């Protein structure tokens, strides 16, 4: 008996090769992804890492994505390696051009490092979204297509735009607190399978009966 797709498969549904489980295609140790989180891209879903840019091990920042996230094509996670000095006369990166200019190589302390980028569980990110360094997106959040996310998004909120702004809460505070307490994404596969009708129901109070 199967209680859902194999979380260790690259393609959860072999008939749909535009969707892949990200954790099974990443090779970088500084990208951490939970079970069942997928990237959807007809041009190569398994190339997810190409959409995580300016990500250098010597900086030490991580991209951390939770379980059961849905990430649409065109995503770009801009990591801390994209940052330039901002407290000097010029932001120009002379050092990477070489030919003597490397004498101006900045130290990590010179750069505006924002820390890890963290995406919670059950987050839906629409097409062509850019997530800037150090952003935290909470569990159950939704990010509208074509957004540029430069600030944190709380759990179970809908946000969109450039710059991305909070549009509204998905649910009332009581239900949000309940969902953050039960953490359904951590349930075993059998329990999720047995409660799919409730998880996918518009009758929101049913989740409190489990």
CSV table of C-alpha atoms in Angstrom, one decimal:
chain,number,residue,atom,x,y,z
A,1,UNK,CA,0.0,0.0,0.0
A,2,UNK,CA,1.3,3.4,-1.0
A,3,UNK,CA,0.6,6.5,1.2
A,4,UNK,CA,1.8,9.0,-1.4
A,5,UNK,CA,4.8,9.4,-3.7
A,6,UNK,CA,8.3,8.3,-2.7
A,7,UNK,CA,10.0,11.4,-1.1
A,8,UNK,CA,13.3,10.1,-2.4
A,9,UNK,CA,12.3,10.0,-6.1
A,10,UNK,CA,13.4,12.8,-8.4
A,11,UNK,CA,10.1,12.8,-10.2
A,12,UNK,CA,7.1,12.1,-7.9
A,13,UNK,CA,5.0,11.3,-11.0
A,14,UNK,CA,7.0,9.8,-13.8
A,15,UNK,CA,4.4,11.1,-16.3
A,16,UNK,CA,5.1,14.7,-15.3
A,17,UNK,CA,8.8,15.4,-15.8
A,18,UNK,CA,8.4,19.1,-15.3
A,19,UNK,CA,8.0,18.6,-11.5
A,20,UNK,CA,10.8,17.3,-9.3
A,21,UNK,CA,11.4,16.9,-5.6
A,22,UNK,CA,14.2,19.4,-5.0
A,23,UNK,CA,16.0,17.6,-2.2
A,24,UNK,CA,16.9,14.8,-4.6
A,25,UNK,CA,18.6,16.9,-7.2
A,26,UNK,CA,20.6,19.4,-5.1
A,27,UNK,CA,24.3,18.8,-4.8
A,28,UNK,CA,25.4,21.8,-2.7
A,29,UNK,CA,25.8,21.2,1.0
A,30,UNK,CA,24.6,24.8,1.7
A,31,UNK,CA,21.2,24.1,0.2
A,32,UNK,CA,18.9,22.1,2.6
A,33,UNK,CA,15.4,21.1,1.4
A,34,UNK,CA,12.7,19.1,3.1
A,35,UNK,CA,10.7,16.1,1.8
A,36,UNK,CA,8.0,16.6,-0.9
A,37,UNK,CA,9.1,20.2,-1.7
A,38,UNK,CA,9.0,20.5,-5.5
A,39,UNK,CA,10.1,22.8,-8.3
A,40,UNK,CA,7.9,23.1,-11.4
A,41,UNK,CA,9.7,24.0,-14.6
A,42,UNK,CA,9.1,22.5,-18.1
A,43,UNK,CA,12.6,23.7,-19.1
A,44,UNK,CA,14.3,21.5,-16.5
A,45,UNK,CA,12.9,21.2,-13.0
A,46,UNK,CA,16.0,19.2,-12.0
A,47,UNK,CA,18.2,22.3,-12.7
A,48,UNK,CA,16.9,24.0,-9.6
A,49,UNK,CA,20.4,24.9,-8.3
A,50,UNK,CA,20.8,27.2,-11.3
A,51,UNK,CA,18.2,29.4,-9.7
A,52,UNK,CA,20.2,29.9,-6.5
A,53,UNK,CA,22.7,32.5,-7.5
A,54,UNK,CA,25.8,34.1,-5.9
A,55,UNK,CA,26.0,31.3,-3.5
A,56,UNK,CA,29.6,30.8,-2.4
A,57,UNK,CA,30.7,28.4,0.3
A,58,UNK,CA,33.3,30.8,1.8
A,59,UNK,CA,30.5,33.2,2.8
A,60,UNK,CA,28.7,30.5,4.8
A,61,UNK,CA,25.1,31.4,4.1
A,62,UNK,CA,22.5,28.6,3.6
A,63,UNK,CA,19.3,28.3,1.7
A,64,UNK,CA,16.9,26.3,3.9
A,65,UNK,CA,13.5,25.2,2.5
A,66,UNK,CA,11.0,23.2,4.5
A,67,UNK,CA,8.7,20.4,3.5
A,68,UNK,CA,5.7,20.4,1.1
A,69,UNK,CA,6.6,23.7,-0.6
A,70,UNK,CA,5.4,24.4,-4.2
A,71,UNK,CA,7.9,26.5,-6.1
A,72,UNK,CA,7.0,27.7,-9.7
A,73,UNK,CA,9.3,28.3,-12.6
A,74,UNK,CA,11.4,31.3,-12.8
A,75,UNK,CA,12.3,31.4,-9.1
A,76,UNK,CA,15.6,33.1,-8.2
A,77,UNK,CA,17.1,33.0,-4.8
A,78,UNK,CA,19.8,35.7,-4.7
A,79,UNK,CA,22.3,34.8,-2.0
A,80,UNK,CA,24.7,37.0,0.0
A,81,UNK,CA,27.5,36.7,-2.5
A,82,UNK,CA,25.6,39.2,-4.7
A,83,UNK,CA,26.2,42.0,-2.2
A,84,UNK,CA,28.7,44.9,-2.8
A,85,UNK,CA,30.2,47.3,-0.3
A,86,UNK,CA,27.8,50.1,0.4
A,87,UNK,CA,29.7,52.1,3.0
A,88,UNK,CA,32.5,53.2,0.6
A,89,UNK,CA,32.6,56.0,-2.0
A,90,UNK,CA,31.8,53.4,-4.8
A,91,UNK,CA,30.0,50.1,-4.8
A,92,UNK,CA,32.0,48.9,-7.9
A,93,UNK,CA,33.7,45.5,-7.3
A,94,UNK,CA,37.2,46.4,-8.6
A,95,UNK,CA,38.7,43.2,-7.1
A,96,UNK,CA,36.9,40.7,-9.3
A,97,UNK,CA,38.3,42.4,-12.4
A,98,UNK,CA,41.9,41.5,-11.4
A,99,UNK,CA,44.9,43.0,-13.2
A,100,UNK,CA,46.0,44.7,-10.0
A,101,UNK,CA,42.6,45.8,-8.8
A,102,UNK,CA,42.4,42.7,-6.6
A,103,UNK,CA,44.2,44.9,-3.9
A,104,UNK,CA,40.7,46.3,-3.1
A,105,UNK,CA,39.2,42.9,-2.2
A,106,UNK,CA,36.7,43.5,0.6
A,107,UNK,CA,36.6,41.4,3.8
A,108,UNK,CA,33.4,39.7,4.8
A,109,UNK,CA,33.0,42.4,7.4
A,110,UNK,CA,32.9,45.0,4.7
A,111,UNK,CA,29.8,43.4,3.0
A,112,UNK,CA,26.2,43.7,4.1
A,113,UNK,CA,25.6,40.0,4.9
A,114,UNK,CA,22.0,39.1,5.7
A,115,UNK,CA,22.4,35.6,7.0
A,116,UNK,CA,20.6,32.4,5.8
A,117,UNK,CA,17.5,32.5,3.5
A,118,UNK,CA,14.8,30.4,5.2
A,119,UNK,CA,11.6,29.2,3.6
A,120,UNK,CA,9.1,27.5,5.9
A,121,UNK,CA,6.9,24.5,5.3
A,122,UNK,CA,3.8,24.4,3.0
A,123,UNK,CA,4.9,27.7,1.2
A,124,UNK,CA,3.6,28.4,-2.3
A,125,UNK,CA,5.8,30.6,-4.4
A,126,UNK,CA,4.4,31.8,-7.8
A,127,UNK,CA,6.2,32.2,-11.1
A,128,UNK,CA,9.1,34.5,-11.6
A,129,UNK,CA,9.7,35.4,-8.0
A,130,UNK,CA,13.0,36.8,-6.7
A,131,UNK,CA,13.9,36.2,-3.1
A,132,UNK,CA,16.6,38.5,-1.7
A,133,UNK,CA,19.4,37.4,0.7
A,134,UNK,CA,18.5,36.6,4.3
A,135,UNK,CA,14.7,36.7,3.8
A,136,UNK,CA,12.5,34.4,6.0
A,137,UNK,CA,9.2,33.3,4.6
A,138,UNK,CA,7.0,31.7,7.2
A,139,UNK,CA,5.0,28.4,7.1
A,140,UNK,CA,1.9,28.4,5.0
A,141,UNK,CA,2.7,31.7,3.3
A,142,UNK,CA,1.9,32.5,-0.4
A,143,UNK,CA,4.0,34.7,-2.6
A,144,UNK,CA,2.3,36.1,-5.7
A,145,UNK,CA,3.9,35.8,-9.1
A,146,UNK,CA,6.5,38.3,-10.2
A,147,UNK,CA,7.2,39.5,-6.7
A,148,UNK,CA,10.6,40.6,-5.3
A,149,UNK,CA,10.8,39.5,-1.7
A,150,UNK,CA,13.2,41.7,0.3
A,151,UNK,CA,11.6,41.5,3.7
A,152,UNK,CA,10.3,38.7,5.9
A,153,UNK,CA,6.8,37.3,5.4
A,154,UNK,CA,4.9,36.0,8.4
A,155,UNK,CA,3.4,32.5,8.5
A,156,UNK,CA,0.1,32.1,6.7
A,157,UNK,CA,0.1,35.5,5.0
A,158,UNK,CA,-0.3,36.3,1.3
A,159,UNK,CA,2.3,38.8,0.0
A,160,UNK,CA,3.1,40.2,-3.5
A,161,UNK,CA,4.5,43.0,-5.5
A,162,UNK,CA,7.8,44.7,-6.1
A,163,UNK,CA,8.8,45.4,-3.4
A,164,UNK,CA,6.7,42.5,-1.9
A,165,UNK,CA,4.2,43.6,0.7
A,166,UNK,CA,1.7,41.8,2.9
A,167,UNK,CA,-1.7,41.6,1.2
A,168,UNK,CA,-3.7,39.8,3.9
A,169,UNK,CA,-3.7,36.9,6.3
A,170,UNK,CA,-4.9,33.6,5.0
A,171,UNK,CA,-6.7,32.6,8.2
A,172,UNK,CA,-7.6,34.1,11.6
A,173,UNK,CA,-5.0,34.1,14.4
A,174,UNK,CA,-6.6,31.1,16.2
A,175,UNK,CA,-6.4,28.8,13.2
A,176,UNK,CA,-2.9,30.0,12.3
A,177,UNK,CA,-1.7,29.2,15.8
A,178,UNK,CA,-3.4,25.8,15.6
A,179,UNK,CA,-1.7,25.0,12.3
A,180,UNK,CA,1.7,26.1,13.6
A,181,UNK,CA,1.1,23.9,16.7
A,182,UNK,CA,0.1,20.7,14.9
A,183,UNK,CA,2.7,21.0,12.1
A,184,UNK,CA,0.9,18.6,9.8
A,185,UNK,CA,3.9,18.5,7.5
A,186,UNK,CA,5.7,16.5,10.1
A,187,UNK,CA,3.0,13.9,10.3
A,188,UNK,CA,3.9,10.4,9.1
A,189,UNK,CA,2.9,9.6,5.5
A,190,UNK,CA,0.0,7.3,6.6
A,191,UNK,CA,-1.5,10.1,8.8
A,192,UNK,CA,-1.3,12.6,6.0
A,193,UNK,CA,-2.9,10.1,3.6
A,194,UNK,CA,-5.7,9.3,6.0
A,195,UNK,CA,-6.4,13.1,6.5
A,196,UNK,CA,-6.1,14.3,2.9
A,197,UNK,CA,-9.8,15.2,2.7
A,198,UNK,CA,-9.5,17.5,5.8
A,199,UNK,CA,-6.2,19.0,4.6
A,200,UNK,CA,-7.7,19.9,1.3
A,201,UNK,CA,-11.2,20.9,2.6
A,202,UNK,CA,-12.5,24.4,2.6
A,203,UNK,CA,-14.2,23.6,5.9
A,204,UNK,CA,-11.3,25.0,7.9
A,205,UNK,CA,-12.6,24.0,11.3
A,206,UNK,CA,-12.3,20.3,10.4
A,207,UNK,CA,-8.6,20.4,11.0
A,208,UNK,CA,-9.2,21.0,14.7
A,209,UNK,CA,-11.0,17.7,15.0
A,210,UNK,CA,-8.0,15.6,14.2
